[in-house]
mmCIF file of C-alpha atoms in Angstrom:
data_model
loop_
_atom_site.group_PDB
_atom_site.id
_atom_site.type_symbol
_atom_site.label_atom_id
_atom_site.label_comp_id
_atom_site.label_asym_id
_atom_site.label_seq_id
_atom_site.Cartn_x
_atom_site.Cartn_y
_atom_site.Cartn_z
ATOM 1 C CA MET A 79 27.071 -4.697 -10.395
ATOM 2 C CA VAL A 80 25.948 -1.179 -11.252
ATOM 3 C CA ARG A 81 28.173 1.418 -9.641
ATOM 4 C CA ALA A 82 28.467 5.153 -9.691
ATOM 5 C CA LYS A 83 30.763 7.419 -7.729
ATOM 6 C CA GLY A 84 29.762 7.204 -4.072
ATOM 7 C CA PHE A 85 26.945 4.800 -4.906
ATOM 8 C CA ARG A 86 26.457 1.118 -4.135
ATOM 9 C CA PHE A 87 23.778 -0.814 -5.988
ATOM 10 C CA LEU A 88 23.227 -3.836 -3.724
ATOM 11 C CA PRO A 89 22.236 -2.079 -0.441
ATOM 12 C CA ILE A 90 19.627 0.042 -2.249
ATOM 13 C CA PHE A 91 18.376 -2.975 -4.209
ATOM 14 C CA LEU A 92 17.912 -4.951 -0.971
ATOM 15 C CA ARG A 93 15.972 -2.061 0.561
ATOM 16 C CA GLY A 94 13.762 -2.118 -2.521
ATOM 17 C CA LEU A 95 13.182 -5.845 -2.015
ATOM 18 C CA ALA A 96 11.923 -5.187 1.511
ATOM 19 C CA MET A 97 9.626 -2.388 0.332
ATOM 20 C CA GLY A 98 8.249 -4.463 -2.544
ATOM 21 C CA ALA A 99 7.502 -7.413 -0.270
ATOM 22 C CA ALA A 100 5.593 -5.063 2.053
ATOM 23 C CA GLU A 101 3.529 -3.547 -0.749
ATOM 24 C CA VAL A 102 2.164 -6.940 -1.801
ATOM 25 C CA VAL A 103 0.495 -7.412 1.597
ATOM 26 C CA PRO A 104 -2.583 -5.349 2.588
ATOM 27 C CA GLY A 105 -1.913 -3.657 5.913
ATOM 28 C CA VAL A 106 1.850 -3.279 5.541
ATOM 29 C CA SER A 107 3.144 0.006 4.163
ATOM 30 C CA GLY A 108 6.142 0.216 1.856
ATOM 31 C CA GLY A 109 6.521 3.789 3.086
ATOM 32 C CA THR A 110 7.024 2.533 6.646
ATOM 33 C CA ILE A 111 9.691 0.084 5.455
ATOM 34 C CA ALA A 112 11.357 2.934 3.543
ATOM 35 C CA LEU A 113 11.530 4.908 6.791
ATOM 36 C CA LEU A 114 12.933 1.947 8.700
ATOM 37 C CA VAL A 115 15.696 1.275 6.176
ATOM 38 C CA GLY A 116 16.567 4.949 5.841
ATOM 39 C CA VAL A 117 15.566 5.758 2.254
ATOM 40 C CA TYR A 118 12.167 7.463 2.675
ATOM 41 C CA GLU A 119 13.262 11.107 2.473
ATOM 42 C CA ARG A 120 15.572 10.392 -0.440
ATOM 43 C CA LEU A 121 12.773 8.557 -2.260
ATOM 44 C CA VAL A 122 10.265 11.387 -1.742
ATOM 45 C CA GLU A 123 12.812 13.936 -2.937
ATOM 46 C CA SER A 124 13.572 11.840 -6.012
ATOM 47 C CA ILE A 125 9.855 11.515 -6.841
ATOM 48 C CA ARG A 126 9.306 15.260 -6.432
ATOM 49 C CA THR A 127 11.966 16.003 -9.040
ATOM 50 C CA LEU A 128 10.142 13.866 -11.614
ATOM 51 C CA GLY A 129 8.280 16.813 -13.076
ATOM 52 C CA SER A 130 8.484 19.492 -15.720
ATOM 53 C CA SER A 131 11.855 20.795 -14.497
ATOM 54 C CA ALA A 132 13.423 17.356 -14.923
ATOM 55 C CA ILE A 133 11.930 17.004 -18.411
ATOM 56 C CA LYS A 134 13.337 20.418 -19.347
ATOM 57 C CA GLU A 135 16.772 19.277 -18.224
ATOM 58 C CA LEU A 136 16.451 16.101 -20.297
ATOM 59 C CA PHE A 137 15.726 18.004 -23.501
ATOM 60 C CA GLY A 138 17.782 21.056 -22.596
ATOM 61 C CA ARG A 139 21.467 21.794 -22.315
ATOM 62 C CA GLY A 140 22.028 19.425 -19.440
ATOM 63 C CA GLY A 141 20.864 16.412 -21.427
ATOM 64 C CA ILE A 142 20.424 12.954 -19.988
ATOM 65 C CA SER A 143 23.422 13.276 -17.665
ATOM 66 C CA ARG A 144 21.986 16.296 -15.860
ATOM 67 C CA PHE A 145 18.485 14.754 -15.862
ATOM 68 C CA TRP A 146 19.778 11.511 -14.345
ATOM 69 C CA LYS A 147 21.637 13.366 -11.612
ATOM 70 C CA LEU A 148 18.623 15.577 -10.844
ATOM 71 C CA ILE A 149 16.258 12.640 -10.295
ATOM 72 C CA ASP A 150 18.928 10.619 -8.439
ATOM 73 C CA GLY A 151 18.583 8.013 -11.166
ATOM 74 C CA ASN A 152 20.990 5.368 -9.852
ATOM 75 C CA PHE A 153 19.207 5.320 -6.511
ATOM 76 C CA LEU A 154 15.686 5.390 -7.966
ATOM 77 C CA VAL A 155 16.267 2.647 -10.534
ATOM 78 C CA SER A 156 18.023 0.383 -8.009
ATOM 79 C CA LEU A 157 15.197 0.806 -5.495
ATOM 80 C CA VAL A 158 12.415 0.293 -8.058
ATOM 81 C CA LEU A 159 14.215 -2.745 -9.476
ATOM 82 C CA GLY A 160 14.339 -4.311 -6.011
ATOM 83 C CA MET A 161 10.656 -3.556 -5.453
ATOM 84 C CA GLY A 162 9.763 -5.043 -8.829
ATOM 85 C CA VAL A 163 11.633 -8.285 -8.165
ATOM 86 C CA ALA A 164 9.972 -8.669 -4.743
ATOM 87 C CA ILE A 165 6.499 -7.973 -6.133
ATOM 88 C CA LEU A 166 7.020 -10.568 -8.882
ATOM 89 C CA LEU A 167 8.191 -13.174 -6.377
ATOM 90 C CA PHE A 168 5.636 -12.593 -3.631
ATOM 91 C CA SER A 169 2.536 -11.922 -5.748
ATOM 92 C CA HIS A 170 2.460 -15.533 -6.941
ATOM 93 C CA LEU A 171 2.915 -16.799 -3.383
ATOM 94 C CA ILE A 172 0.108 -14.586 -2.065
ATOM 95 C CA THR A 173 -2.213 -15.693 -4.883
ATOM 96 C CA VAL A 174 -1.628 -19.370 -4.065
ATOM 97 C CA LEU A 175 -2.014 -18.867 -0.311
ATOM 98 C CA LEU A 176 -5.260 -16.910 -0.740
ATOM 99 C CA SER A 177 -6.646 -19.749 -2.827
ATOM 100 C CA ASP A 178 -5.616 -22.550 -0.446
ATOM 101 C CA TYR A 179 -5.759 -20.859 2.993
ATOM 102 C CA PRO A 180 -8.139 -17.881 2.686
ATOM 103 C CA VAL A 181 -9.172 -17.546 6.358
ATOM 104 C CA GLN A 182 -5.613 -17.793 7.645
ATOM 105 C CA VAL A 183 -4.231 -15.311 5.103
ATOM 106 C CA TRP A 184 -7.004 -12.789 5.750
ATOM 107 C CA SER A 185 -6.361 -13.192 9.476
ATOM 108 C CA VAL A 186 -2.777 -12.075 8.896
ATOM 109 C CA PHE A 187 -4.025 -9.141 6.805
ATOM 110 C CA MET A 188 -6.472 -8.251 9.585
ATOM 111 C CA GLY A 189 -3.746 -8.142 12.228
ATOM 112 C CA LEU A 190 -1.453 -6.090 10.008
ATOM 113 C CA THR A 191 -4.206 -3.569 9.281
ATOM 114 C CA VAL A 192 -5.296 -3.169 12.931
ATOM 115 C CA ALA A 193 -1.715 -2.450 13.965
ATOM 116 C CA SER A 194 -1.246 0.020 11.106
ATOM 117 C CA ILE A 195 -4.339 1.946 12.230
ATOM 118 C CA LEU A 196 -3.001 2.131 15.796
ATOM 119 C CA LEU A 197 0.377 3.391 14.590
ATOM 120 C CA ILE A 198 -1.144 6.085 12.375
ATOM 121 C CA ALA A 199 -3.481 7.217 15.176
ATOM 122 C CA ARG A 200 -0.461 7.827 17.416
ATOM 123 C CA ARG A 201 0.743 10.544 15.033
ATOM 124 C CA VAL A 202 -2.396 12.647 15.429
ATOM 125 C CA ARG A 203 -2.728 15.515 17.918
ATOM 126 C CA TRP A 204 -6.289 14.769 18.962
ATOM 127 C CA GLY A 205 -8.740 17.637 19.339
ATOM 128 C CA THR A 206 -12.224 18.587 18.152
ATOM 129 C CA VAL A 207 -11.221 19.062 14.515
ATOM 130 C CA ALA A 208 -9.113 15.893 14.423
ATOM 131 C CA VAL A 209 -11.918 13.812 15.959
ATOM 132 C CA SER A 210 -14.365 15.274 13.422
ATOM 133 C CA MET A 211 -12.028 14.258 10.594
ATOM 134 C CA LEU A 212 -11.681 10.796 12.171
ATOM 135 C CA VAL A 213 -15.470 10.325 12.223
ATOM 136 C CA LEU A 214 -15.723 11.559 8.636
ATOM 137 C CA GLY A 215 -12.991 9.124 7.609
ATOM 138 C CA ILE A 216 -14.688 6.206 9.386
ATOM 139 C CA ALA A 217 -17.985 6.966 7.629
ATOM 140 C CA ALA A 218 -16.270 7.257 4.244
ATOM 141 C CA GLY A 219 -14.198 4.100 4.761
ATOM 142 C CA TYR A 220 -17.172 2.017 5.839
ATOM 143 C CA THR A 221 -19.292 3.292 2.943
ATOM 144 C CA VAL A 222 -16.572 2.554 0.405
ATOM 145 C CA SER A 223 -15.819 -0.913 1.798
ATOM 146 C CA THR A 224 -19.452 -2.071 1.968
ATOM 147 C CA SER A 225 -20.786 -0.513 -1.227
ATOM 148 C CA SER A 226 -20.509 -2.141 -4.638
ATOM 149 C CA VAL A 227 -20.191 1.383 -6.046
ATOM 150 C CA ALA A 228 -16.659 1.445 -4.617
ATOM 151 C CA SER A 229 -15.506 -1.056 -7.229
ATOM 152 C CA LEU A 230 -13.800 0.486 -10.221
ATOM 153 C CA PRO A 231 -14.941 -0.075 -13.820
ATOM 154 C CA GLU A 232 -13.917 -3.326 -15.462
ATOM 155 C CA GLY A 233 -11.027 -3.516 -17.911
ATOM 156 C CA GLY A 234 -8.150 -1.162 -18.578
ATOM 157 C CA ILE A 235 -9.855 1.969 -17.243
ATOM 158 C CA GLY A 236 -10.416 0.371 -13.841
ATOM 159 C CA LEU A 237 -6.816 -0.836 -13.683
ATOM 160 C CA PHE A 238 -5.557 2.610 -14.710
ATOM 161 C CA LEU A 239 -7.597 4.299 -11.965
ATOM 162 C CA GLY A 240 -6.458 1.670 -9.469
ATOM 163 C CA GLY A 241 -2.853 2.519 -10.283
ATOM 164 C CA VAL A 242 -3.518 6.246 -9.899
ATOM 165 C CA VAL A 243 -5.061 5.927 -6.433
ATOM 166 C CA SER A 244 -2.980 3.129 -4.922
ATOM 167 C CA VAL A 245 0.397 4.649 -5.775
ATOM 168 C CA CYS A 246 -0.430 7.730 -3.689
ATOM 169 C CA ALA A 247 -0.994 5.477 -0.679
ATOM 170 C CA MET A 248 2.242 3.631 -1.332
ATOM 171 C CA ILE A 249 4.362 6.708 -0.610
ATOM 172 C CA LEU A 250 2.662 7.373 2.746
ATOM 173 C CA PRO A 251 4.145 5.658 5.808
ATOM 174 C CA GLY A 252 1.430 3.574 7.444
ATOM 175 C CA ILE A 253 -0.942 3.508 4.466
ATOM 176 C CA SER A 254 -0.898 0.307 2.422
ATOM 177 C CA GLY A 255 -1.287 0.595 -1.341
ATOM 178 C CA SER A 256 -2.495 -3.009 -1.468
ATOM 179 C CA PHE A 257 -5.174 -2.192 1.103
ATOM 180 C CA ILE A 258 -6.443 0.614 -1.150
ATOM 181 C CA LEU A 259 -6.469 -1.778 -4.117
ATOM 182 C CA LEU A 260 -8.480 -4.195 -1.995
ATOM 183 C CA LEU A 261 -11.063 -1.509 -1.231
ATOM 184 C CA LEU A 262 -11.306 -0.656 -4.912
ATOM 185 C CA GLY A 263 -11.913 -4.296 -5.834
ATOM 186 C CA ARG A 264 -8.716 -4.688 -7.848
ATOM 187 C CA TYR A 265 -6.300 -6.412 -5.448
ATOM 188 C CA HIS A 266 -6.858 -9.987 -6.671
ATOM 189 C CA GLU A 267 -6.802 -8.933 -10.322
ATOM 190 C CA VAL A 268 -3.552 -6.980 -10.005
ATOM 191 C CA MET A 269 -1.813 -9.710 -7.966
ATOM 192 C CA GLY A 270 -2.936 -12.298 -10.513
ATOM 193 C CA ALA A 271 -1.717 -10.150 -13.401
ATOM 194 C CA VAL A 272 1.693 -9.749 -11.765
ATOM 195 C CA ALA A 273 1.968 -13.469 -11.013
ATOM 196 C CA GLU A 274 1.070 -14.313 -14.628
ATOM 197 C CA LEU A 275 3.026 -11.372 -16.127
ATOM 198 C CA ASN A 276 -0.140 -10.301 -17.956
ATOM 199 C CA ILE A 277 1.134 -7.241 -19.832
ATOM 200 C CA ALA A 278 -2.348 -6.325 -21.101
ATOM 201 C CA LYS A 279 -3.421 -5.727 -17.493
ATOM 202 C CA LEU A 280 -0.125 -4.528 -16.053
ATOM 203 C CA PHE A 281 0.401 -1.771 -18.631
ATOM 204 C CA PRO A 282 -2.713 0.323 -17.790
ATOM 205 C CA PHE A 283 -2.067 -0.187 -14.075
ATOM 206 C CA ALA A 284 1.572 0.913 -14.396
ATOM 207 C CA LEU A 285 0.538 3.887 -16.538
ATOM 208 C CA GLY A 286 -1.983 4.925 -13.885
ATOM 209 C CA ALA A 287 0.660 4.554 -11.180
ATOM 210 C CA LEU A 288 2.983 6.835 -13.143
ATOM 211 C CA VAL A 289 0.266 9.460 -13.617
ATOM 212 C CA GLY A 290 -0.666 9.260 -9.932
ATOM 213 C CA LEU A 291 2.957 9.563 -8.903
ATOM 214 C CA LEU A 292 3.551 12.658 -11.034
ATOM 215 C CA ALA A 293 0.235 14.392 -10.352
ATOM 216 C CA PHE A 294 -1.646 13.367 -7.233
ATOM 217 C CA SER A 295 1.415 12.717 -5.097
ATOM 218 C CA HIS A 296 2.098 16.468 -5.252
ATOM 219 C CA ILE A 297 -1.486 17.215 -4.141
ATOM 220 C CA LEU A 298 -1.099 14.716 -1.323
ATOM 221 C CA SER A 299 2.204 16.262 -0.350
ATOM 222 C CA TRP A 300 0.554 19.719 -0.283
ATOM 223 C CA CYS A 301 -2.254 18.455 1.985
ATOM 224 C CA LEU A 302 0.260 16.933 4.365
ATOM 225 C CA ARG A 303 2.304 20.141 4.481
ATOM 226 C CA ARG A 304 -0.665 22.481 4.979
ATOM 227 C CA TYR A 305 -3.110 20.281 6.917
ATOM 228 C CA HIS A 306 -0.950 17.451 8.231
ATOM 229 C CA ASN A 307 -2.881 16.670 11.414
ATOM 230 C CA ARG A 308 -6.305 16.757 9.750
ATOM 231 C CA THR A 309 -5.130 14.660 6.816
ATOM 232 C CA ILE A 310 -3.620 11.955 9.036
ATOM 233 C CA ALA A 311 -6.770 11.901 11.223
ATOM 234 C CA LEU A 312 -8.913 11.485 8.103
ATOM 235 C CA LEU A 313 -6.702 8.657 6.807
ATOM 236 C CA THR A 314 -6.826 6.952 10.217
ATOM 237 C CA GLY A 315 -10.617 7.033 10.185
ATOM 238 C CA PHE A 316 -10.774 5.836 6.594
ATOM 239 C CA MET A 317 -8.683 2.755 7.349
ATOM 240 C CA ALA A 318 -10.644 2.061 10.555
ATOM 241 C CA GLY A 319 -13.974 2.305 8.745
ATOM 242 C CA ALA A 320 -12.783 0.066 5.939
ATOM 243 C CA ILE A 321 -11.328 -2.683 8.138
ATOM 244 C CA VAL A 322 -14.381 -4.848 7.465
ATOM 245 C CA LYS A 323 -12.803 -5.437 4.046
ATOM 246 C CA VAL A 324 -10.084 -7.623 5.594
ATOM 247 C CA TRP A 325 -12.400 -9.545 7.944
ATOM 248 C CA PRO A 326 -11.264 -13.197 7.626
ATOM 249 C CA TRP A 327 -14.686 -14.866 7.631
ATOM 250 C CA ARG A 328 -16.636 -14.044 4.482
ATOM 251 C CA VAL A 329 -19.310 -15.892 2.521
ATOM 252 C CA GLN A 330 -20.432 -15.405 -1.051
ATOM 253 C CA ILE A 331 -23.746 -13.659 -1.684
ATOM 254 C CA GLY A 332 -25.990 -15.283 -4.277
ATOM 255 C CA GLU A 333 -24.634 -16.545 -7.576
ATOM 256 C CA GLU A 334 -22.390 -13.618 -8.461
ATOM 257 C CA VAL A 335 -18.674 -14.356 -8.067
ATOM 258 C CA GLY A 336 -16.677 -11.796 -6.092
ATOM 259 C CA ILE A 337 -19.625 -10.449 -4.095
ATOM 260 C CA ASP A 338 -19.381 -11.511 -0.460
ATOM 261 C CA ARG A 339 -20.088 -10.253 3.045
ATOM 262 C CA ALA A 340 -18.466 -10.502 6.462
ATOM 263 C CA VAL A 341 -20.017 -12.988 8.891
ATOM 264 C CA LEU A 342 -19.229 -14.273 12.389
ATOM 265 C CA PRO A 343 -17.015 -17.392 12.619
ATOM 266 C CA GLY A 344 -20.005 -19.520 13.666
ATOM 267 C CA ALA A 345 -22.006 -18.518 10.596
ATOM 268 C CA TYR A 346 -18.964 -19.116 8.390
ATOM 269 C CA GLU A 347 -18.545 -22.617 9.821
ATOM 270 C CA THR A 348 -22.185 -23.415 9.044
ATOM 271 C CA VAL A 349 -21.774 -22.413 5.399
ATOM 272 C CA ARG A 350 -18.136 -23.207 4.560
ATOM 273 C CA GLY A 351 -16.879 -25.636 7.213
ATOM 274 C CA ASP A 352 -14.000 -25.183 9.681
ATOM 275 C CA ALA A 353 -13.583 -21.508 10.667
ATOM 276 C CA HIS A 354 -10.008 -22.086 11.974
ATOM 277 C CA LEU A 355 -10.875 -19.770 14.870
ATOM 278 C CA LEU A 356 -7.931 -20.490 17.186
ATOM 279 C CA THR A 357 -5.382 -20.389 14.363
ATOM 280 C CA SER A 358 -6.865 -17.143 13.080
ATOM 281 C CA ILE A 359 -6.730 -15.446 16.483
ATOM 282 C CA VAL A 360 -3.065 -16.435 16.895
ATOM 283 C CA LEU A 361 -2.227 -15.142 13.400
ATOM 284 C CA ILE A 362 -4.049 -11.852 14.024
ATOM 285 C CA VAL A 363 -2.112 -11.298 17.260
ATOM 286 C CA LEU A 364 1.257 -12.224 15.709
ATOM 287 C CA ALA A 365 0.715 -10.029 12.646
ATOM 288 C CA CYS A 366 -0.381 -7.129 14.833
ATOM 289 C CA ALA A 367 2.688 -7.566 17.048
ATOM 290 C CA LEU A 368 4.971 -7.583 13.993
ATOM 291 C CA VAL A 369 3.730 -4.230 12.707
ATOM 292 C CA LEU A 370 3.769 -2.673 16.182
ATOM 293 C CA ALA A 371 7.381 -3.830 16.525
ATOM 294 C CA LEU A 372 8.214 -2.229 13.176
ATOM 295 C CA GLY A 373 6.531 0.960 14.371
ATOM 296 C CA TYR A 374 8.622 0.909 17.536
ATOM 297 C CA LEU A 375 11.820 0.490 15.511
ATOM 298 C CA GLU A 376 10.714 3.329 13.230
ATOM 299 C CA SER A 377 10.183 5.680 16.186
ATOM 300 C CA ARG A 378 13.545 4.713 17.675
ATOM 301 C CA LYS A 379 15.237 5.391 14.348
ATOM 302 C CA LYS A 380 13.678 8.872 14.186
ATOM 303 C CA GLU A 381 14.856 9.620 17.733
ATOM 304 C CA ASN A 382 18.418 8.689 16.822
ATOM 305 C CA VAL A 383 18.514 10.875 13.705
#
């Protein structure tokens, strides 16, 4: 077991497992789990130090010892290792379930996403400006989720860009990185690449995630510091407008694979067979209740700090 003075590997690793499992599922935020298990602020602080000052320490007088201490290396590596193990384990499971039980799995995703939207909306101080940002976010989210233009380019460039954008969402409580990948048309590809350990696809995605973490996370952090209420209202609207992307009942359009549209359960049953309506409703309610319960625990934890 890896140990440092005043540091225990296993508790941090287990917290990473919980965060990684959450990030595989659209609608569940690893950032929310980080808050619940008490590592969010430490994680954000560790990420913020991963910049030019840390690099200077690495190649300066302090050397690797000072660099490692500055970035809280033991903590960061233990957490990321836990997340990585969970993502490897659960990505294969999700891929299989989506193939065999698509309506049921998307019903769970739907419930998780609805609850996440409700939890984020509670953080907003609603007024004219906030409502305007909400409407703008809804319009943008709906446009992105229903337009083929929203899909990223094929190949390594698309995976790189997917990593850049999704990693920014991953560090925000309430915003699911997997949900963003879904909107960008790269969720299935990334989950499949992880399940198969396809290095050719994982490398550009991981590189994009690193770039996004070092660059855009600082921009995101600045927006949240300067315009917190407006930013959260915009994000709430974006997720609400894009919720059609996790609608459980979808049918393929024409001959092109991967192009589908949301339909009512009755229309789905006509085209594909059993719509599993009752099961889906139960799963939506249970998934929604789970996230709302997590949100309640999160708020209680903040009150006790």
